[in-house]
Amino acid sequence: MESLELLAGGLATAVTPENLMWAAIGVLLGTFVGVLPGIGPAMAVALLLPVTFGLEPTQAFIMFAGIYYGGMYGGSTTSILLNTPGESASVMTALEGNKMAKKGRAAQALATAAIGSFIAGTIGTMLVVFFAPALAGVAVEVGAPSYLAIMLMAMVLVTSVLGSSRLRGFIALFLGLTIGLVGLDLNTGQPRLSFDQPLLADRIDIVVVAVGIFALGEALWVAAHLRRRPLAVIPVGRPWMGKADWSRSWKPWLRGTALGFPFGAVPAGGAETPTFLSYVLEKRLAKKGHEFGHGAIEGVAGPEAANNASAAGTFVPLLALGLPVTATATIMLAALQGYGIQPGPQLMTEHADLVWTLLASLLIGNTLLLVLNLPLAPLWAKLLRIPRPYLYAGILFFASLGAYTANQQPFDLFLLLVFGLLGLLMRRFGLPVLPLILGVILGPLMETKMREALAISDGDVAGLVNEPVAIVVYVIIALLVVVPLVLARVRPPRKPTEIAAELNDDDTTSGPTSGPTSKETVR
Amino acid sequence: MSAPTAAGEGTRRTTPIAGRGEIVVAGLLLVLAGVLVHGNLTMDVVGDGGLLGPQGAGWLVAVLAVLVALGLVRSALAKPAPAREAAAAVSADTNWRAVLTVFGGLLAFTALIETVGWLIMATVMFATVATGLGNRNLLRNVTVGFILASVVQITFSGMLGLALPSGLLGRG
């Protein structure tokens, strides 16, 4: 119960009128960016991060939490109204949500998404309050070899198990690791891959990498496949739900939360799996089973809750181990480092007040999101009507502004361009972005731990496996790599989205990614 | 033999590289691996070498690069004809003009922001990107870009005390 008192203390410092204003600005900005087609929460957070750097740490946290939740909700809005999920975690929301919207129930879909996100986010954050200190307590005892093994497991999981193609995952991982190598070696100060450029020796900012790949990459990709096709935006009223909607939503919200949180909390990463599982579960459990595929509210409520609960869960490894497992968490780690905080087991004891302020900020951001975005939903829907050239020109405008003003260096703009081209290349060849982002930030961390472990054992490689935890984790990694290979021999691999499309065993043909022009055949 | 569809397929299949863009990516990966190896070999290491020193991670990443590049080449060569045709169709479908316009706008902004200044270059960049992405109303694109750039300039220098480069306009 001590945790709750500390959280209350954090809330007390965080709730002031001025701070609430920053939270509100954060929510509005985050939703504004998150609602743009093709942009997920990771990108919203990366783009808006520079805005928070000028503030005091507490205010920055609070605004940041607002941006984070706003970005998440903005992504759901786009999925529901446009059927263009900004990231894989909202694919399942788009599946039923867009069908609901086409049936004229956009308001209910947005409402169940917003309230479900709120409930899942709140429960998830409360669970973080209990789990993160506990994990940190254990993690203090864990040595460098085990740390290395755990980070390797997160990386292998994200790269080879979650993505659609193992090879493509590893290509992206390699690119990320290489970017992470650029600059001065953290241990010895030896410049690597910097070609005698002092600006490169400074190491490459993860935010520049993320904004380049997400924002510039997306804009160039849109340019490469330019169609004169206006997006069909579904008009929406003020979100509300009837009695029947409430009674059909509350159980999926709770079930989605229960599914989502563990997946986020173990260093396995990804909201993809729990959202998919939640969708399947709700479909199985639904009394009106036939409504799935035609806009079932359970199919929005469950996955949305799972998505947000898993996002909250990622704070457990992030705060307690300093281990990010999603793109958003990676940017968040960079943000925390920018505020002068190094997540890890010591964080809980050394800067406990900051942790509690951060968690309190998340609760405030989440609440304000609900308060602001339910009434404002029609406005966000209007935003989707801005012509795409202006949308993307605006994104690039602000991306360049952010990249330049961070250090007042045109060289950062040049890096942004390079990563924009890389982003275009990755989209062209279907390379996943997440392993790259993780590689950039986890690569140097893993290298540090590896050299730490080797230094203890005097360069003996056996020093990497001289802890029981490390051995257990390596066995798990081996199983994770081998089992899918065996399964692949037994039956051909299928993507979750394909299975989901199949689960719609009715006559509907439009899948989750079939685009806004797909015809609605069912009434 | 001269059926239009067959002829179309025939011309597309003439080069062994068509629909196998992965090979270009594999080449890039190998080049990067080469840079890593070269960097490692020419490094003046002070103190410990091997896995303990600054080169260790470089070697590991270079090995990973070679492995994935080989895997990519293998999968590109094993690619069935339909998949190759689909890939070739995608690249043929790319609107390079739009990509180059957008990229050009960003490149000009990057190269000239310090000399020409924020206001002009930000306007030019916004207008170029909007035009490149298919909005042909140039006058309106420039106007919207100019308004955005001005608002940002006023906010940044007036309220946040952050000076954006004034460039040409500052000297007058």
XYZ file of C-alpha atoms in Angstrom:
695
model
C 0.000 0.000 0.000
C 3.042 2.173 0.310
C 3.013 2.473 -3.451
C -0.464 3.979 -3.419
C 0.588 6.632 -0.925
C 3.573 7.524 -3.073
C 1.307 7.716 -6.108
C -1.051 9.993 -4.203
C 1.944 12.173 -3.393
C 2.836 12.243 -7.079
C -0.723 13.201 -7.972
C -0.693 15.993 -5.399
C 2.401 17.570 -6.951
C 1.083 17.071 -10.455
C -2.447 18.424 -10.176
C -2.146 22.188 -10.424
C -4.079 24.382 -12.843
C -0.920 25.173 -14.750
C 0.048 21.518 -15.073
C -3.454 20.608 -16.181
C -3.103 23.202 -18.910
C 0.110 21.556 -20.127
C -1.630 18.184 -20.050
C -4.506 19.589 -22.089
C -2.120 21.115 -24.642
C -0.310 17.772 -24.807
C -3.528 15.840 -25.394
C -4.646 18.255 -28.129
C -1.265 18.259 -29.905
C -0.898 14.497 -29.562
C -4.346 13.800 -30.955
C -3.800 16.348 -33.717
C -0.686 14.545 -34.919
C -1.879 11.036 -34.082
C -5.069 11.462 -36.077
C -3.146 12.084 -39.295
C -3.329 9.052 -41.585
C -0.293 6.792 -41.524
C 1.042 8.181 -38.266
C 1.015 6.101 -35.103
C 1.658 7.076 -31.493
C 5.424 6.460 -31.725
C 5.678 9.005 -34.474
C 3.414 11.497 -32.704
C 5.572 11.258 -29.609
C 8.813 11.573 -31.598
C 7.554 14.604 -33.524
C 6.290 16.439 -30.470
C 9.076 15.525 -28.068
C 11.160 18.678 -28.756
C 8.176 20.785 -27.648
C 8.444 19.434 -24.106
C 12.177 19.950 -23.684
C 11.827 23.614 -22.784
C 9.688 22.859 -19.718
C 10.399 21.928 -16.107
C 10.647 18.124 -15.618
C 7.225 17.792 -13.981
C 5.496 19.905 -16.609
C 7.371 18.109 -19.357
C 6.213 14.725 -18.008
C 2.637 15.852 -17.831
C 2.587 17.328 -21.298
C 4.397 14.262 -22.574
C 1.822 11.930 -21.010
C -0.894 13.964 -22.724
C 0.884 13.697 -26.070
C 1.302 9.966 -25.587
C -2.351 9.260 -24.860
C -3.478 11.761 -27.466
C -1.324 10.042 -30.079
C -2.738 6.643 -29.178
C -6.328 7.833 -29.353
C -5.703 9.767 -32.555
C -4.517 6.536 -34.145
C -7.724 4.754 -33.166
C -9.827 7.588 -34.582
C -8.107 7.273 -37.948
C -8.503 3.499 -37.920
C -12.210 3.763 -37.246
C -13.054 6.628 -39.594
C -10.634 5.968 -42.446
C -9.660 2.303 -42.098
C -5.983 3.317 -42.250
C -4.360 2.003 -39.080
C -1.238 4.000 -38.286
C 0.465 1.013 -36.653
C -0.071 -2.699 -36.397
C -1.646 -2.490 -32.938
C -4.706 -0.660 -34.283
C -5.303 -3.045 -37.182
C -7.796 -5.000 -35.081
C -9.627 -1.804 -34.104
C -10.001 -0.901 -37.761
C -11.495 -4.309 -38.526
C -14.778 -3.822 -36.666
C -14.512 -0.103 -35.987
C -14.597 0.921 -39.606
C -17.556 -1.376 -40.275
C -19.387 0.227 -37.365
C -18.610 3.651 -38.795
C -19.943 2.655 -42.192
C -23.143 1.509 -40.540
C -23.537 4.999 -39.094
C -22.304 3.986 -35.645
C -19.019 5.929 -35.782
C -19.971 7.875 -32.655
C -20.445 4.682 -30.651
C -17.226 3.164 -31.983
C -15.239 6.258 -31.008
C -16.910 6.349 -27.598
C -16.219 2.718 -26.774
C -12.615 3.172 -27.955
C -12.129 6.262 -25.805
C -13.757 4.895 -22.665
C -12.125 1.481 -23.116
C -8.720 3.135 -23.538
C -9.347 5.180 -20.434
C -10.302 2.188 -18.309
C -7.492 -0.006 -19.629
C -4.948 2.801 -19.304
C -5.990 3.566 -15.746
C -5.979 -0.060 -14.595
C -2.725 -0.643 -16.476
C -1.017 2.344 -14.857
C -2.184 1.221 -11.413
C -0.701 -2.210 -12.095
C 2.580 -0.560 -13.128
C 2.566 1.149 -9.731
C 2.673 -2.291 -8.106
C 4.784 -4.284 -10.552
C 7.538 -1.854 -11.509
C 8.993 -1.409 -7.978
C 8.760 -5.162 -7.413
C 10.570 -5.923 -10.658
C 13.133 -3.243 -9.935
C 13.734 -4.845 -6.549
C 14.520 -8.140 -8.253
C 16.433 -6.507 -11.091
C 18.973 -4.874 -8.763
C 20.283 -8.370 -8.053
C 20.538 -9.314 -11.727
C 24.048 -9.171 -13.179
C 25.330 -8.021 -16.536
C 25.214 -11.490 -18.203
C 21.526 -11.928 -17.363
C 20.760 -8.383 -18.465
C 22.387 -9.076 -21.794
C 20.364 -12.283 -22.146
C 17.067 -10.512 -21.359
C 17.778 -7.741 -23.852
C 18.707 -10.311 -26.455
C 15.424 -12.095 -25.812
C 13.402 -8.897 -26.305
C 15.274 -8.257 -29.521
C 14.877 -11.782 -30.897
C 11.178 -11.784 -30.025
C 10.500 -8.484 -31.726
C 12.635 -9.332 -34.724
C 11.790 -12.893 -35.537
C 8.609 -13.888 -33.776
C 6.305 -10.882 -34.055
C 7.019 -9.747 -37.605
C 5.842 -11.400 -40.774
C 9.282 -12.243 -42.129
C 12.216 -13.257 -39.990
C 14.780 -12.283 -42.633
C 13.296 -8.816 -43.097
C 13.200 -8.363 -39.345
C 16.898 -9.128 -39.088
C 17.754 -6.759 -41.943
C 15.969 -3.965 -40.087
C 17.700 -5.003 -36.871
C 21.094 -4.850 -38.554
C 20.389 -1.348 -39.865
C 19.382 -0.262 -36.378
C 22.453 -1.786 -34.745
C 24.692 -0.081 -37.296
C 23.073 3.303 -36.651
C 23.554 2.662 -32.928
C 27.275 2.075 -33.489
C 27.877 5.469 -35.078
C 29.773 7.887 -32.867
C 32.036 7.712 -29.861
C 32.257 4.349 -28.146
C 30.609 4.797 -24.754
C 33.361 2.912 -22.888
C 36.574 4.085 -24.489
C 35.674 7.261 -26.384
C 36.910 5.640 -29.593
C 35.051 7.111 -32.598
C 33.334 4.511 -34.745
C 31.740 4.895 -38.188
C 31.963 8.658 -37.824
C 34.321 9.297 -40.772
C 36.160 12.035 -38.853
C 32.981 14.096 -38.653
C 32.674 15.699 -35.214
C 28.905 15.929 -35.664
C 28.648 12.181 -36.276
C 30.983 11.456 -33.350
C 28.261 12.965 -31.156
C 26.134 9.855 -31.895
C 22.853 9.933 -33.771
C 19.729 11.078 -31.951
C 17.044 8.388 -31.917
C 14.399 11.062 -32.413
C 16.011 12.148 -35.687
C 16.066 8.491 -36.783
C 12.429 7.962 -35.836
C 11.111 11.188 -37.364
C 13.112 10.586 -40.546
C 11.883 7.046 -41.002
C 8.300 7.622 -39.880
C 7.515 11.118 -41.175
C 9.770 11.680 -44.161
C 9.618 8.019 -45.125
C 5.822 8.072 -45.053
C 5.593 11.302 -47.067
C 8.001 10.009 -49.713
C 6.110 6.722 -49.833
C 2.833 8.582 -50.324
C 4.524 10.571 -53.112
C 5.766 7.380 -54.743
C 2.242 5.998 -54.879
C 0.412 9.188 -55.574
C -3.206 8.725 -56.517
C -5.762 11.401 -57.084
C -8.085 9.595 -54.754
C -9.644 11.670 -52.010
C -10.048 9.857 -48.721
C -13.606 9.021 -47.841
C -14.113 10.321 -44.332
C -17.149 9.125 -42.472
C -19.006 11.950 -40.768
C -19.291 11.623 -37.039
C -21.398 13.190 -34.357
C -20.583 13.656 -30.709
C -19.561 10.244 -29.339
C -22.094 8.651 -27.055
C -23.263 5.190 -26.183
C -26.679 3.773 -25.439
C -27.485 1.393 -22.631
C -27.035 -1.640 -24.857
C -23.611 -0.418 -25.984
C -22.475 -0.028 -22.389
C -23.620 -3.476 -21.392
C -21.898 -4.966 -24.429
C -18.673 -2.990 -23.898
C -17.716 -3.279 -20.268
C -16.774 -6.943 -20.261
C -14.606 -6.685 -23.403
C -12.859 -3.657 -21.856
C -11.910 -5.658 -18.776
C -11.002 -8.794 -20.705
C -8.902 -6.736 -23.129
C -7.123 -5.110 -20.200
C -6.401 -8.497 -18.654
C -4.974 -9.764 -21.950
C -3.040 -6.649 -22.813
C -1.178 -5.828 -19.629
C 0.864 -9.050 -19.270
C 1.976 -8.896 -22.893
C 3.261 -5.391 -22.382
C 4.820 -6.119 -18.995
C 6.971 -9.106 -19.940
C 9.871 -8.023 -22.137
C 8.288 -9.613 -25.179
C 6.830 -6.484 -26.609
C 4.110 -5.603 -28.986
C 0.436 -4.887 -28.707
C -0.124 -6.879 -31.890
C -0.612 -10.246 -30.190
C -2.927 -9.181 -27.347
C -5.151 -7.090 -29.638
C -5.466 -10.051 -31.956
C -6.172 -12.442 -29.076
C -8.744 -10.038 -27.665
C -10.492 -9.827 -31.032
C -10.645 -13.605 -31.350
C -11.814 -13.995 -27.748
C -14.622 -11.461 -28.138
C -15.731 -13.060 -31.369
C -15.911 -16.466 -29.704
C -17.746 -15.124 -26.667
C -20.177 -12.791 -28.418
C -23.798 -13.859 -28.179
C -24.581 -12.057 -31.384
C -21.657 -13.809 -33.012
C -22.964 -13.066 -36.448
C -22.496 -9.356 -35.938
C -18.714 -9.762 -36.064
C -17.615 -8.720 -39.510
C -20.494 -6.262 -39.686
C -19.388 -3.838 -36.994
C -19.609 -5.477 -33.571
C -18.913 -3.053 -30.746
C -17.174 -5.817 -28.759
C -14.587 -6.020 -31.529
C -13.650 -2.386 -30.936
C -13.927 -2.347 -27.146
C -11.742 -5.417 -26.522
C -8.767 -4.741 -28.812
C -8.678 -1.043 -27.899
C -8.508 -1.904 -24.217
C -5.884 -4.572 -24.914
C -3.836 -2.068 -26.891
C -3.848 0.528 -24.131
C -3.304 -1.948 -21.312
C -0.320 -3.403 -23.136
C 1.026 0.108 -23.737
C 0.750 0.755 -19.994
C 2.386 -2.605 -19.329
C 5.467 -1.631 -21.348
C 6.238 0.864 -18.585
C 7.123 -2.024 -16.256
C 10.250 -3.194 -18.156
C 10.928 0.377 -19.279
C 11.079 1.855 -15.779
C 12.387 -1.150 -13.878
C 14.929 -2.501 -16.375
C 15.448 0.401 -18.763
C 14.311 -1.990 -21.457
C 11.957 -0.642 -24.152
C 10.030 -3.197 -26.196
C 7.908 -1.078 -28.535
C 8.732 1.828 -30.825
C 6.778 4.179 -28.555
C 8.610 2.933 -25.473
C 11.921 3.443 -27.274
C 11.127 7.081 -27.970
C 9.963 7.364 -24.393
C 13.300 6.042 -23.146
C 15.030 8.697 -25.248
C 12.651 11.275 -23.790
C 13.396 10.232 -20.209
C 17.114 10.390 -20.953
C 16.490 13.850 -22.384
C 14.916 14.867 -19.070
C 18.059 13.604 -17.321
C 16.558 10.327 -16.102
C 18.169 6.952 -16.767
C 15.537 4.213 -16.388
C 16.706 1.038 -14.694
C 16.632 -0.683 -11.315
C 18.261 2.282 -9.575
C 15.664 4.728 -10.876
C 13.037 3.512 -8.403
C 15.268 4.163 -5.420
C 17.262 7.167 -6.551
C 14.611 9.245 -8.293
C 11.458 7.732 -6.820
C 9.690 11.109 -6.738
C 10.130 11.487 -10.509
C 8.748 8.001 -11.172
C 5.650 8.711 -9.131
C 5.195 12.059 -10.840
C 5.492 10.330 -14.194
C 2.912 7.678 -13.293
C 0.609 10.353 -11.866
C 1.059 12.316 -15.100
C -0.024 9.268 -17.087
C -3.218 9.037 -15.034
C -3.893 12.748 -15.546
C -3.159 12.576 -19.270
C -5.473 9.625 -19.618
C -8.300 11.383 -17.784
C -7.934 14.601 -19.728
C -7.975 12.619 -22.954
C -11.412 11.310 -22.101
C -12.676 14.723 -21.010
C -11.377 16.546 -24.077
C -11.704 14.033 -26.869
C -15.250 12.870 -26.405
C -16.606 16.362 -27.157
C -13.922 17.140 -29.727
C -14.280 13.998 -31.863
C -16.235 15.761 -34.651
C -13.420 18.311 -34.887
C -10.774 15.602 -35.299
C -12.913 13.993 -37.974
C -12.909 17.337 -39.808
C -9.129 17.407 -39.595
C -9.091 14.277 -41.718
C -10.676 16.320 -44.501
C -7.629 18.540 -44.935
C -6.232 17.667 -48.364
C -3.408 15.168 -48.107
C -0.772 17.388 -49.784
C -1.265 19.949 -47.012
C -1.308 17.302 -44.309
C 2.030 15.867 -45.345
C 3.566 19.217 -46.235
C 2.601 20.337 -42.747
C 4.093 17.212 -41.144
C 7.392 17.685 -43.006
C 7.352 21.379 -42.145
C 7.130 20.671 -38.427
C 9.447 17.663 -38.593
C 12.147 19.839 -40.175
C 11.473 22.625 -37.699
C 11.844 20.216 -34.768
C 14.992 18.612 -36.148
C 16.597 21.989 -36.781
C 15.674 23.798 -33.581
C 16.838 20.926 -31.322
C 20.526 21.723 -32.007
C 20.427 24.571 -34.584
C 22.442 22.333 -36.899
C 21.635 21.932 -40.605
C 23.496 18.645 -40.314
C 20.549 17.210 -38.365
C 18.319 18.103 -41.316
C 20.716 16.239 -43.569
C 20.509 13.175 -41.319
C 16.732 13.521 -41.375
C 16.841 13.329 -45.181
C 19.071 10.254 -45.121
C 16.708 8.485 -42.738
C 13.752 9.618 -44.833
C 15.269 7.834 -47.824
C 15.926 4.808 -45.627
C 12.275 4.903 -44.557
C 11.176 4.927 -48.200
C 13.468 1.986 -48.938
C 12.135 0.051 -45.952
C 8.524 0.601 -47.002
C 9.368 -0.454 -50.543
C 10.910 -3.741 -49.402
C 8.522 -4.385 -46.544
C 11.127 -4.070 -43.794
C 9.582 -3.621 -40.330
C 10.500 -0.414 -38.508
C 10.356 -1.687 -34.920
C 13.520 -3.883 -34.987
C 15.456 -0.954 -36.416
C 14.330 1.468 -33.715
C 15.014 -1.115 -31.008
C 18.420 -1.875 -32.522
C 19.430 1.776 -32.367
C 18.695 2.076 -28.666
C 19.224 -1.490 -27.398
C 22.416 -2.115 -29.401
C 24.624 0.228 -27.363
C 22.985 -0.943 -24.105
C 23.666 -4.569 -24.992
C 27.230 -3.776 -25.978
C 27.830 -2.114 -22.614
C 26.440 -5.110 -20.733
C 28.388 -7.566 -22.875
C 31.673 -5.781 -22.244
C 30.835 -5.433 -18.571
C 30.252 -9.194 -18.301
C 33.402 -9.956 -20.288
C 35.470 -7.554 -18.206
C 34.408 -9.394 -15.042
C 35.404 -12.746 -16.538
C 38.614 -11.288 -17.984
C 37.555 -11.735 -21.600
C 36.428 -15.329 -21.151
C 33.263 -15.929 -23.218
C 32.027 -18.332 -20.549
C 31.457 -15.224 -18.442
C 28.343 -14.545 -20.526
C 26.576 -17.648 -19.211
C 27.755 -17.894 -15.614
C 24.426 -16.836 -14.090
C 21.405 -19.141 -13.799
C 19.015 -16.438 -15.026
C 21.119 -15.941 -18.147
C 21.125 -19.673 -18.910
C 17.352 -19.941 -18.494
C 16.799 -16.944 -20.779
C 19.116 -18.357 -23.452
C 17.165 -21.626 -23.356
C 13.929 -19.648 -23.818
C 15.469 -17.778 -26.755
C 16.525 -21.065 -28.330
C 13.005 -22.425 -27.920
C 11.476 -19.226 -29.329
C 13.618 -19.549 -32.426
C 13.269 -23.301 -32.877
C 9.566 -23.843 -32.142
C 8.260 -21.552 -34.923
C 10.685 -23.233 -37.331
C 9.230 -26.631 -36.446
C 5.685 -25.307 -36.672
C 6.470 -23.810 -40.076
C 7.328 -27.296 -41.306
C 4.045 -28.637 -40.019
C 1.786 -25.933 -41.442
C 2.307 -22.855 -43.606
C 2.711 -19.577 -41.654
C -0.163 -17.145 -41.582
C -0.370 -13.578 -40.463
C -2.829 -12.593 -37.721
C -4.635 -10.261 -40.092
C -5.207 -13.048 -42.589
C -6.608 -15.296 -39.910
C -8.796 -12.473 -38.699
C -10.070 -11.879 -42.204
C -10.857 -15.560 -42.433
C -12.645 -15.452 -39.128
C -15.137 -13.154 -40.769
C -16.655 -16.270 -42.232
C -19.435 -14.327 -43.878
C -19.623 -12.876 -47.330
C -17.746 -9.671 -46.516
C -14.623 -9.367 -48.580
C -12.974 -6.218 -47.280
C -10.030 -6.947 -45.037
C -8.548 -4.570 -42.488
C -6.113 -3.026 -44.936
C -8.265 -2.942 -48.044
C -8.373 0.839 -47.929
C -11.046 3.442 -47.689
C -12.529 2.686 -51.079
C -13.576 -0.870 -50.255
C -17.264 -1.185 -50.865
C -19.600 -1.975 -48.091
C -21.702 -4.856 -49.255
C -23.621 -5.684 -46.139
C -26.413 -3.711 -44.628
C 3.349 -15.320 -79.725
C 2.485 -11.705 -80.414
C -0.399 -11.620 -78.008
C -0.232 -8.294 -76.168
C -0.126 -9.801 -72.706
C 2.657 -12.218 -73.522
C 4.670 -9.447 -75.165
C 4.271 -7.283 -72.097
C 5.510 -10.017 -69.819
C 8.338 -10.786 -72.195
C 9.787 -7.267 -72.143
C 9.548 -7.125 -68.374
C 11.438 -10.347 -67.893
C 14.440 -9.412 -70.014
C 16.787 -8.620 -67.120
C 17.419 -11.148 -64.372
C 17.285 -8.303 -61.839
C 13.680 -7.273 -62.653
C 11.431 -7.894 -59.675
C 14.461 -8.761 -57.598
C 15.137 -5.389 -56.007
C 16.183 -7.247 -52.879
C 19.550 -7.845 -54.510
C 20.184 -4.096 -54.441
C 19.363 -4.097 -50.725
C 21.677 -7.069 -50.189
C 24.426 -5.124 -51.995
C 23.838 -2.163 -49.693
C 24.079 -4.422 -46.663
C 27.386 -5.853 -47.898
C 28.736 -2.340 -48.511
C 27.759 -1.405 -44.946
C 29.438 -4.562 -43.658
C 32.557 -3.580 -45.606
C 32.517 -0.114 -44.031
C 32.219 -1.713 -40.590
C 35.113 -4.081 -41.241
C 37.242 -1.296 -42.684
C 36.484 0.881 -39.678
C 37.458 -1.920 -37.332
C 40.728 -2.651 -39.148
C 41.838 0.987 -39.287
C 40.894 1.753 -35.693
C 43.679 2.846 -33.335
C 42.674 0.854 -30.308
C 43.902 2.030 -26.949
C 43.842 -0.648 -24.268
C 41.907 -3.895 -24.681
C 41.138 -5.241 -28.096
C 38.927 -8.114 -29.228
C 35.400 -8.490 -27.904
C 36.277 -6.389 -24.888
C 37.316 -3.348 -26.894
C 35.395 -0.990 -29.147
C 35.730 -3.321 -32.138
C 33.829 -6.295 -30.730
C 30.328 -5.040 -31.473
C 31.466 -3.937 -34.936
C 32.557 -7.463 -35.815
C 29.324 -8.982 -34.516
C 27.179 -6.546 -36.486
C 29.268 -7.067 -39.628
C 28.773 -10.834 -39.375
C 25.016 -10.293 -38.971
C 25.053 -8.071 -42.081
C 26.768 -10.719 -44.205
C 24.377 -13.395 -42.976
C 21.206 -11.410 -43.732
C 22.612 -10.273 -47.101
C 23.236 -13.884 -48.109
C 19.780 -14.870 -46.900
C 18.263 -12.044 -48.924
C 20.078 -13.025 -52.102
C 18.962 -16.618 -51.637
C 15.327 -15.629 -51.172
C 15.509 -13.249 -54.156
C 16.832 -15.994 -56.413
C 14.234 -18.451 -55.174
C 11.397 -15.978 -55.745
C 8.658 -17.452 -57.910
C 7.794 -15.755 -61.184
C 4.388 -14.347 -60.102
C 5.925 -12.643 -57.087
C 8.659 -11.201 -59.286
C 6.121 -9.807 -61.718
C 4.166 -8.239 -58.890
C 7.328 -6.631 -57.540
C 8.314 -5.371 -60.980
C 4.829 -3.927 -61.435
C 5.128 -2.091 -58.130
C 8.408 -0.457 -59.100
C 7.085 0.420 -62.550
C 4.159 2.043 -60.797
C 6.305 4.332 -58.663
C 5.724 8.023 -59.203
C 9.366 9.092 -59.261
C 8.545 12.646 -60.240
C 6.543 13.182 -57.071
C 9.253 11.552 -54.941
C 11.967 13.736 -56.494
C 9.915 16.907 -56.086
C 9.253 16.243 -52.411
C 12.848 15.197 -51.819
C 14.136 18.227 -53.734
C 12.091 20.564 -51.557
C 13.539 19.015 -48.406
C 17.070 18.990 -49.809
C 16.865 22.682 -50.775
C 15.605 23.502 -47.286
C 18.491 21.585 -45.693
C 21.147 23.132 -47.913
C 19.981 26.724 -47.856
C 18.340 27.354 -44.482
C 21.417 29.046 -43.006
C 22.186 31.262 -46.005
C 18.729 32.105 -47.352
C 16.912 31.978 -44.020
C 13.961 30.254 -42.402
C 11.092 32.356 -43.752
C 11.906 31.925 -47.439
C 13.132 28.333 -47.316
C 10.295 27.059 -45.118
C 7.787 28.645 -47.511
C 9.559 27.099 -50.486
C 9.728 23.708 -48.795
C 6.050 23.663 -47.859
C 4.997 24.766 -51.344
C 7.265 22.232 -53.061
C 6.069 19.326 -50.941
C 2.396 20.253 -51.335
C 2.868 20.627 -55.098
C 4.825 17.398 -55.316
C 2.080 15.551 -53.492
C -0.434 16.603 -56.105
C -1.827 19.998 -55.135
C -1.376 22.036 -58.316
C -2.552 25.374 -56.936
C 0.946 26.858 -56.586
C -0.135 30.325 -55.436
C -2.210 28.894 -52.611
C 0.565 26.477 -51.613
C 3.027 29.358 -51.351
C 0.539 31.454 -49.370
C -0.233 28.687 -46.867
C 3.475 27.929 -46.507
C 4.299 31.596 -45.976
C 1.632 31.997 -43.304
C 2.859 28.875 -41.464
C 6.489 29.967 -41.683
C 5.649 33.465 -40.421
C 3.597 32.168 -37.502
C 6.440 29.843 -36.504
C 9.022 32.615 -36.849
C 6.982 34.979 -34.669
C 6.283 32.271 -32.054
C 9.867 31.105 -31.882
C 11.721 34.399 -31.821
C 9.021 36.396 -30.080
C 7.742 34.014 -27.395
C 10.371 31.290 -26.980
C 13.410 33.489 -27.608
C 14.749 30.988 -30.135
C 16.227 32.682 -33.176
C 15.578 31.010 -36.504
C 18.102 32.009 -39.165
C 16.956 35.181 -40.881
C 19.359 34.774 -43.823
C 18.896 37.158 -46.768
C 16.070 39.081 -45.146
C 18.144 39.831 -42.065
C 20.792 41.738 -43.977
C 18.503 44.262 -45.645
